[in-house]
Amino acid sequence: MGILIGVIIVLFVLGSMMALKPNGIDQRLDKLRMTARRLQLNPKLVSCPDWIKGRDNEYGRGMLGQYCLILDDIQLPHARYQVIDGQWRPDSSFVDTSADDSKLVVPSAIRATHSKPVIKPANFALDKAPLDLPASIEPFVKGLLTKANSIVIYWEDIAYVRPATNPAYQQKMIETDLLALKANLDKWARQMQKKP
């Protein structure tokens, strides 16, 4: 009887320790985000912005990875892009509530609260530009945001590490894929800086 109780206690303790260990997908996601942080891509998990189609193809639903590249040597316009058919397409739902271009551009949902909104033209510098990202990242990209000296990409980074959505996942390719993402973010930022 004492041996049976000892075995039960050992199994209980082992079960508790196994419950504390993160599962394989969480470990992969942690490796991806730590590599991104090392490459200065500043990853965050954020709620899906209301202008991006998230979970179940609904605007603003679910959580997305937000990877931000800060470029000290450039100044970018405030712009938003969505992925449509593998290309960047500008989000033209911004309005400027004043005639001064230095003021913050606000979403069109706030338009009704201002008496004379002035429509600010969308930035078309990346219009119809192909994503040109690694095949393991491209299907999960949802949107792009630029402001001041930063360029932010929104994507489902958990889908990148999940075996069901990315069966070709290889841990040794994380750094290569993220370096390609960083190079493209830099290229898009410089392309946007050249065009008004």
GROMACS .gro file of N, CA and C in nm, residues 46-141:
model
  288
   46VAL      N    1  -0.025   4.213  -3.039
   46VAL     CA    2  -0.124   4.320  -3.023
   46VAL      C    3  -0.260   4.272  -3.073
   47SER      N    4  -0.363   4.341  -3.029
   47SER     CA    5  -0.496   4.311  -3.084
   47SER      C    6  -0.500   4.362  -3.228
   48CYS      N    7  -0.572   4.293  -3.310
   48CYS     CA    8  -0.579   4.327  -3.452
   48CYS      C    9  -0.637   4.468  -3.470
   49PRO      N   10  -0.566   4.557  -3.543
   49PRO     CA   11  -0.621   4.691  -3.567
   49PRO      C   12  -0.752   4.683  -3.644
   50ASP      N   13  -0.837   4.784  -3.627
   50ASP     CA   14  -0.970   4.781  -3.688
   50ASP      C   15  -0.969   4.794  -3.840
   51TRP      N   16  -0.856   4.825  -3.900
   51TRP     CA   17  -0.848   4.840  -4.045
   51TRP      C   18  -0.786   4.717  -4.112
   52ILE      N   19  -0.757   4.612  -4.035
   52ILE     CA   20  -0.697   4.489  -4.088
   52ILE      C   21  -0.793   4.374  -4.066
   53LYS      N   22  -0.804   4.287  -4.166
   53LYS     CA   23  -0.886   4.166  -4.151
   53LYS      C   24  -0.809   4.065  -4.068
   54GLY      N   25  -0.864   4.029  -3.955
   54GLY     CA   26  -0.800   3.936  -3.863
   54GLY      C   27  -0.863   3.798  -3.870
   55ARG      N   28  -0.885   3.741  -3.753
   55ARG     CA   29  -0.942   3.607  -3.744
   55ARG      C   30  -1.080   3.601  -3.810
   56ASP      N   31  -1.107   3.493  -3.877
   56ASP     CA   32  -1.233   3.470  -3.949
   56ASP      C   33  -1.259   3.577  -4.055
   57ASN      N   34  -1.153   3.641  -4.103
   57ASN     CA   35  -1.160   3.741  -4.210
   57ASN      C   36  -1.248   3.860  -4.173
   58GLU      N   37  -1.253   3.892  -4.042
   58GLU     CA   38  -1.330   4.006  -3.994
   58GLU      C   39  -1.235   4.115  -3.949
   59TYR      N   40  -1.270   4.240  -3.975
   59TYR     CA   41  -1.186   4.353  -3.938
   59TYR      C   42  -1.172   4.364  -3.787
   60GLY      N   43  -1.048   4.380  -3.741
   60GLY     CA   44  -1.020   4.404  -3.601
   60GLY      C   45  -1.041   4.288  -3.507
   61ARG      N   46  -1.042   4.167  -3.557
   61ARG     CA   47  -1.071   4.051  -3.472
   61ARG      C   48  -0.946   3.966  -3.452
   62GLY      N   49  -0.917   3.932  -3.327
   62GLY     CA   50  -0.806   3.843  -3.296
   62GLY      C   51  -0.680   3.918  -3.254
   63MET      N   52  -0.570   3.844  -3.253
   63MET     CA   53  -0.439   3.898  -3.214
   63MET      C   54  -0.342   3.878  -3.329
   64LEU      N   55  -0.250   3.973  -3.345
   64LEU     CA   56  -0.149   3.966  -3.450
   64LEU      C   57  -0.013   4.000  -3.393
   65GLY      N   58   0.091   3.951  -3.460
   65GLY     CA   59   0.226   3.991  -3.427
   65GLY      C   60   0.255   4.125  -3.494
   66GLN      N   61   0.313   4.216  -3.421
   66GLN     CA   62   0.350   4.347  -3.474
   66GLN      C   63   0.502   4.356  -3.466
   67TYR      N   64   0.568   4.364  -3.581
   67TYR     CA   65   0.714   4.374  -3.585
   67TYR      C   66   0.749   4.511  -3.639
   68CYS      N   67   0.823   4.588  -3.562
   68CYS     CA   68   0.851   4.728  -3.594
   68CYS      C   69   1.001   4.748  -3.617
   69LEU      N   70   1.034   4.811  -3.727
   69LEU     CA   71   1.172   4.848  -3.756
   69LEU      C   72   1.183   5.000  -3.744
   70ILE      N   73   1.271   5.045  -3.657
   70ILE     CA   74   1.292   5.188  -3.637
   70ILE      C   75   1.416   5.230  -3.715
   71LEU      N   76   1.397   5.332  -3.800
   71LEU     CA   77   1.505   5.382  -3.884
   71LEU      C   78   1.532   5.528  -3.844
   72ASP      N   79   1.645   5.551  -3.784
   72ASP     CA   80   1.675   5.684  -3.732
   72ASP      C   81   1.705   5.787  -3.839
   73ASP      N   82   1.745   5.743  -3.958
   73ASP     CA   83   1.792   5.837  -4.060
   73ASP      C   84   1.685   5.882  -4.159
   74ILE      N   85   1.559   5.841  -4.141
   74ILE     CA   86   1.456   5.880  -4.237
   74ILE      C   87   1.330   5.928  -4.166
   75GLN      N   88   1.247   6.000  -4.240
   75GLN     CA   89   1.117   6.047  -4.192
   75GLN      C   90   1.010   5.994  -4.288
   76LEU      N   91   0.914   5.920  -4.235
   76LEU     CA   92   0.812   5.855  -4.319
   76LEU      C   93   0.677   5.923  -4.304
   77PRO      N   94   0.595   5.918  -4.410
   77PRO     CA   95   0.458   5.970  -4.397
   77PRO      C   96   0.374   5.873  -4.315
   78HIS      N   97   0.267   5.923  -4.260
   78HIS     CA   98   0.175   5.836  -4.187
   78HIS      C   99   0.085   5.768  -4.289
   79ALA      N  100   0.104   5.637  -4.308
   79ALA     CA  101   0.028   5.563  -4.410
   79ALA      C  102  -0.001   5.422  -4.362
   80ARG      N  103  -0.106   5.365  -4.420
   80ARG     CA  104  -0.144   5.226  -4.389
   80ARG      C  105  -0.166   5.152  -4.520
   81TYR      N  106  -0.121   5.028  -4.522
   81TYR     CA  107  -0.139   4.943  -4.639
   81TYR      C  108  -0.193   4.807  -4.595
   82GLN      N  109  -0.275   4.747  -4.683
   82GLN     CA  110  -0.325   4.613  -4.661
   82GLN      C  111  -0.275   4.524  -4.773
   83VAL      N  112  -0.271   4.395  -4.748
   83VAL     CA  113  -0.231   4.299  -4.851
   83VAL      C  114  -0.356   4.255  -4.926
   84ILE      N  115  -0.353   4.277  -5.058
   84ILE     CA  116  -0.461   4.230  -5.144
   84ILE      C  117  -0.396   4.162  -5.264
   85ASP      N  118  -0.424   4.035  -5.282
   85ASP     CA  119  -0.369   3.955  -5.393
   85ASP      C  120  -0.217   3.962  -5.399
   86GLY      N  121  -0.151   3.952  -5.283
   86GLY     CA  122  -0.005   3.949  -5.279
   86GLY      C  123   0.063   4.082  -5.306
   87GLN      N  124  -0.015   4.193  -5.301
   87GLN     CA  125   0.040   4.326  -5.325
   87GLN      C  126  -0.004   4.421  -5.213
   88TRP      N  127   0.075   4.525  -5.192
   88TRP     CA  128   0.036   4.629  -5.098
   88TRP      C  129  -0.065   4.722  -5.164
   89ARG      N  130  -0.173   4.750  -5.092
   89ARG     CA  131  -0.275   4.845  -5.139
   89ARG      C  132  -0.299   4.946  -5.027
   90PRO      N  133  -0.298   5.076  -5.059
   90PRO     CA  134  -0.314   5.178  -4.955
   90PRO      C  135  -0.454   5.179  -4.895
   91ASP      N  136  -0.459   5.213  -4.768
   91ASP     CA  137  -0.586   5.230  -4.698
   91ASP      C  138  -0.621   5.378  -4.709
   92SER      N  139  -0.722   5.410  -4.784
   92SER     CA  140  -0.757   5.550  -4.812
   92SER      C  141  -0.865   5.603  -4.718
   93SER      N  142  -0.884   5.541  -4.603
   93SER     CA  143  -0.990   5.585  -4.512
   93SER      C  144  -0.942   5.688  -4.410
   94PHE      N  145  -0.827   5.751  -4.432
   94PHE     CA  146  -0.778   5.857  -4.344
   94PHE      C  147  -0.839   5.990  -4.382
   95VAL      N  148  -0.862   6.074  -4.283
   95VAL     CA  149  -0.899   6.213  -4.309
   95VAL      C  150  -0.816   6.301  -4.218
   96ASP      N  151  -0.794   6.421  -4.260
   96ASP     CA  152  -0.723   6.518  -4.180
   96ASP      C  153  -0.826   6.618  -4.130
   97THR      N  154  -0.833   6.640  -4.000
   97THR     CA  155  -0.935   6.728  -3.943
   97THR      C  156  -0.898   6.875  -3.951
   98SER      N  157  -0.784   6.905  -4.009
   98SER     CA  158  -0.746   7.045  -4.026
   98SER      C  159  -0.679   7.061  -4.162
   99ALA      N  160  -0.657   7.185  -4.200
   99ALA     CA  161  -0.589   7.210  -4.327
   99ALA      C  162  -0.438   7.198  -4.313
  100ASP      N  163  -0.389   7.192  -4.189
  100ASP     CA  164  -0.245   7.184  -4.163
  100ASP      C  165  -0.199   7.040  -4.178
  101ASP      N  166  -0.099   7.015  -4.265
  101ASP     CA  167  -0.050   6.879  -4.289
  101ASP      C  168   0.029   6.823  -4.173
  102SER      N  169   0.068   6.906  -4.078
  102SER     CA  170   0.146   6.855  -3.965
  102SER      C  171   0.057   6.793  -3.858
  103LYS      N  172  -0.074   6.806  -3.870
  103LYS     CA  173  -0.167   6.750  -3.773
  103LYS      C  174  -0.182   6.600  -3.795
  104LEU      N  175  -0.225   6.532  -3.691
  104LEU     CA  176  -0.245   6.388  -3.696
  104LEU      C  177  -0.361   6.352  -3.788
  105VAL      N  178  -0.343   6.248  -3.866
  105VAL     CA  179  -0.447   6.198  -3.953
  105VAL      C  180  -0.527   6.096  -3.872
  106VAL      N  181  -0.659   6.108  -3.874
  106VAL     CA  182  -0.743   6.021  -3.793
  106VAL      C  183  -0.828   5.931  -3.881
  107PRO      N  184  -0.873   5.816  -3.829
  107PRO     CA  185  -0.957   5.726  -3.909
  107PRO      C  186  -1.090   5.790  -3.946
  108SER      N  187  -1.149   5.739  -4.052
  108SER     CA  188  -1.274   5.796  -4.102
  108SER      C  189  -1.390   5.779  -4.005
  109ALA      N  190  -1.380   5.687  -3.910
  109ALA     CA  191  -1.487   5.669  -3.812
  109ALA      C  192  -1.504   5.793  -3.726
  110ILE      N  193  -1.400   5.873  -3.713
  110ILE     CA  194  -1.406   5.994  -3.631
  110ILE      C  195  -1.454   6.113  -3.714
  111ARG      N  196  -1.466   6.094  -3.844
  111ARG     CA  197  -1.504   6.202  -3.936
  111ARG      C  198  -1.633   6.271  -3.894
  112ALA      N  199  -1.729   6.195  -3.844
  112ALA     CA  200  -1.859   6.252  -3.809
  112ALA      C  201  -1.851   6.350  -3.693
  113THR      N  202  -1.750   6.340  -3.609
  113THR     CA  203  -1.740   6.427  -3.493
  113THR      C  204  -1.675   6.561  -3.525
  114HIS      N  205  -1.624   6.579  -3.646
  114HIS     CA  206  -1.559   6.705  -3.684
  114HIS      C  207  -1.643   6.776  -3.789
  115SER      N  208  -1.648   6.907  -3.779
  115SER     CA  209  -1.738   6.984  -3.865
  115SER      C  210  -1.692   6.988  -4.011
  116LYS      N  211  -1.565   7.017  -4.036
  116LYS     CA  212  -1.517   7.030  -4.173
  116LYS      C  213  -1.392   6.946  -4.195
  117PRO      N  214  -1.407   6.814  -4.210
  117PRO     CA  215  -1.287   6.734  -4.233
  117PRO      C  216  -1.232   6.757  -4.374
  118VAL      N  217  -1.101   6.762  -4.382
  118VAL     CA  218  -1.034   6.775  -4.510
  118VAL      C  219  -0.974   6.640  -4.543
  119ILE      N  220  -1.012   6.584  -4.655
  119ILE     CA  221  -0.961   6.451  -4.690
  119ILE      C  222  -0.816   6.463  -4.730
  120LYS      N  223  -0.732   6.385  -4.663
  120LYS     CA  224  -0.590   6.384  -4.693
  120LYS      C  225  -0.564   6.272  -4.793
  121PRO      N  226  -0.495   6.298  -4.902
  121PRO     CA  227  -0.473   6.194  -5.001
  121PRO      C  228  -0.391   6.079  -4.944
  122ALA      N  229  -0.427   5.958  -4.984
  122ALA     CA  230  -0.354   5.840  -4.940
  122ALA      C  231  -0.215   5.840  -5.002
  123ASN      N  232  -0.122   5.778  -4.934
  123ASN     CA  233   0.014   5.765  -4.985
  123ASN      C  234   0.018   5.644  -5.077
  124PHE      N  235   0.055   5.664  -5.203
  124PHE     CA  236   0.054   5.556  -5.302
  124PHE      C  237   0.193   5.506  -5.337
  125ALA      N  238   0.293   5.536  -5.256
  125ALA     CA  239   0.431   5.499  -5.288
  125ALA      C  240   0.448   5.348  -5.304
  126LEU      N  241   0.375   5.268  -5.227
  126LEU     CA  242   0.387   5.122  -5.236
  126LEU      C  243   0.269   5.057  -5.306
  127ASP      N  244   0.182   5.137  -5.367
  127ASP     CA  245   0.064   5.081  -5.432
  127ASP      C  246   0.103   4.978  -5.537
  128LYS      N  247   0.046   4.860  -5.524
  128LYS     CA  248   0.068   4.746  -5.614
  128LYS      C  249   0.210   4.693  -5.611
  129ALA      N  250   0.288   4.728  -5.508
  129ALA     CA  251   0.422   4.670  -5.491
  129ALA      C  252   0.406   4.528  -5.438
  130PRO      N  253   0.476   4.432  -5.497
  130PRO     CA  254   0.465   4.294  -5.449
  130PRO      C  255   0.528   4.278  -5.311
  131LEU      N  256   0.480   4.180  -5.236
  131LEU     CA  257   0.534   4.157  -5.103
  131LEU      C  258   0.679   4.109  -5.109
  132ASP      N  259   0.711   4.018  -5.196
  132ASP     CA  260   0.847   3.966  -5.211
  132ASP      C  261   0.907   3.920  -5.079
  133LEU      N  262   0.830   3.848  -5.001
  133LEU     CA  263   0.878   3.794  -4.874
  133LEU      C  264   0.898   3.644  -4.889
  134PRO      N  265   0.972   3.581  -4.797
  134PRO     CA  266   0.987   3.435  -4.804
  134PRO      C  267   0.850   3.366  -4.804
  135ALA      N  268   0.842   3.255  -4.874
  135ALA     CA  269   0.714   3.183  -4.887
  135ALA      C  270   0.659   3.138  -4.752
  136SER      N  271   0.744   3.125  -4.652
  136SER     CA  272   0.698   3.083  -4.520
  136SER      C  273   0.637   3.199  -4.441
  137ILE      N  274   0.659   3.324  -4.482
  137ILE     CA  275   0.605   3.441  -4.413
  137ILE      C  276   0.491   3.505  -4.491
  138GLU      N  277   0.504   3.515  -4.621
  138GLU     CA  278   0.412   3.592  -4.705
  138GLU      C  279   0.263   3.562  -4.684
  139PRO      N  280   0.220   3.434  -4.673
  139PRO     CA  281   0.076   3.411  -4.659
  139PRO      C  282   0.015   3.464  -4.529
  140PHE      N  283   0.099   3.496  -4.432
  140PHE     CA  284   0.048   3.537  -4.301
  140PHE      C  285   0.053   3.688  -4.279
  141VAL      N  286   0.104   3.764  -4.375
  141VAL     CA  287   0.115   3.910  -4.362
  141VAL      C  288  -0.022   3.973  -4.386
   0.00000   0.00000   0.00000
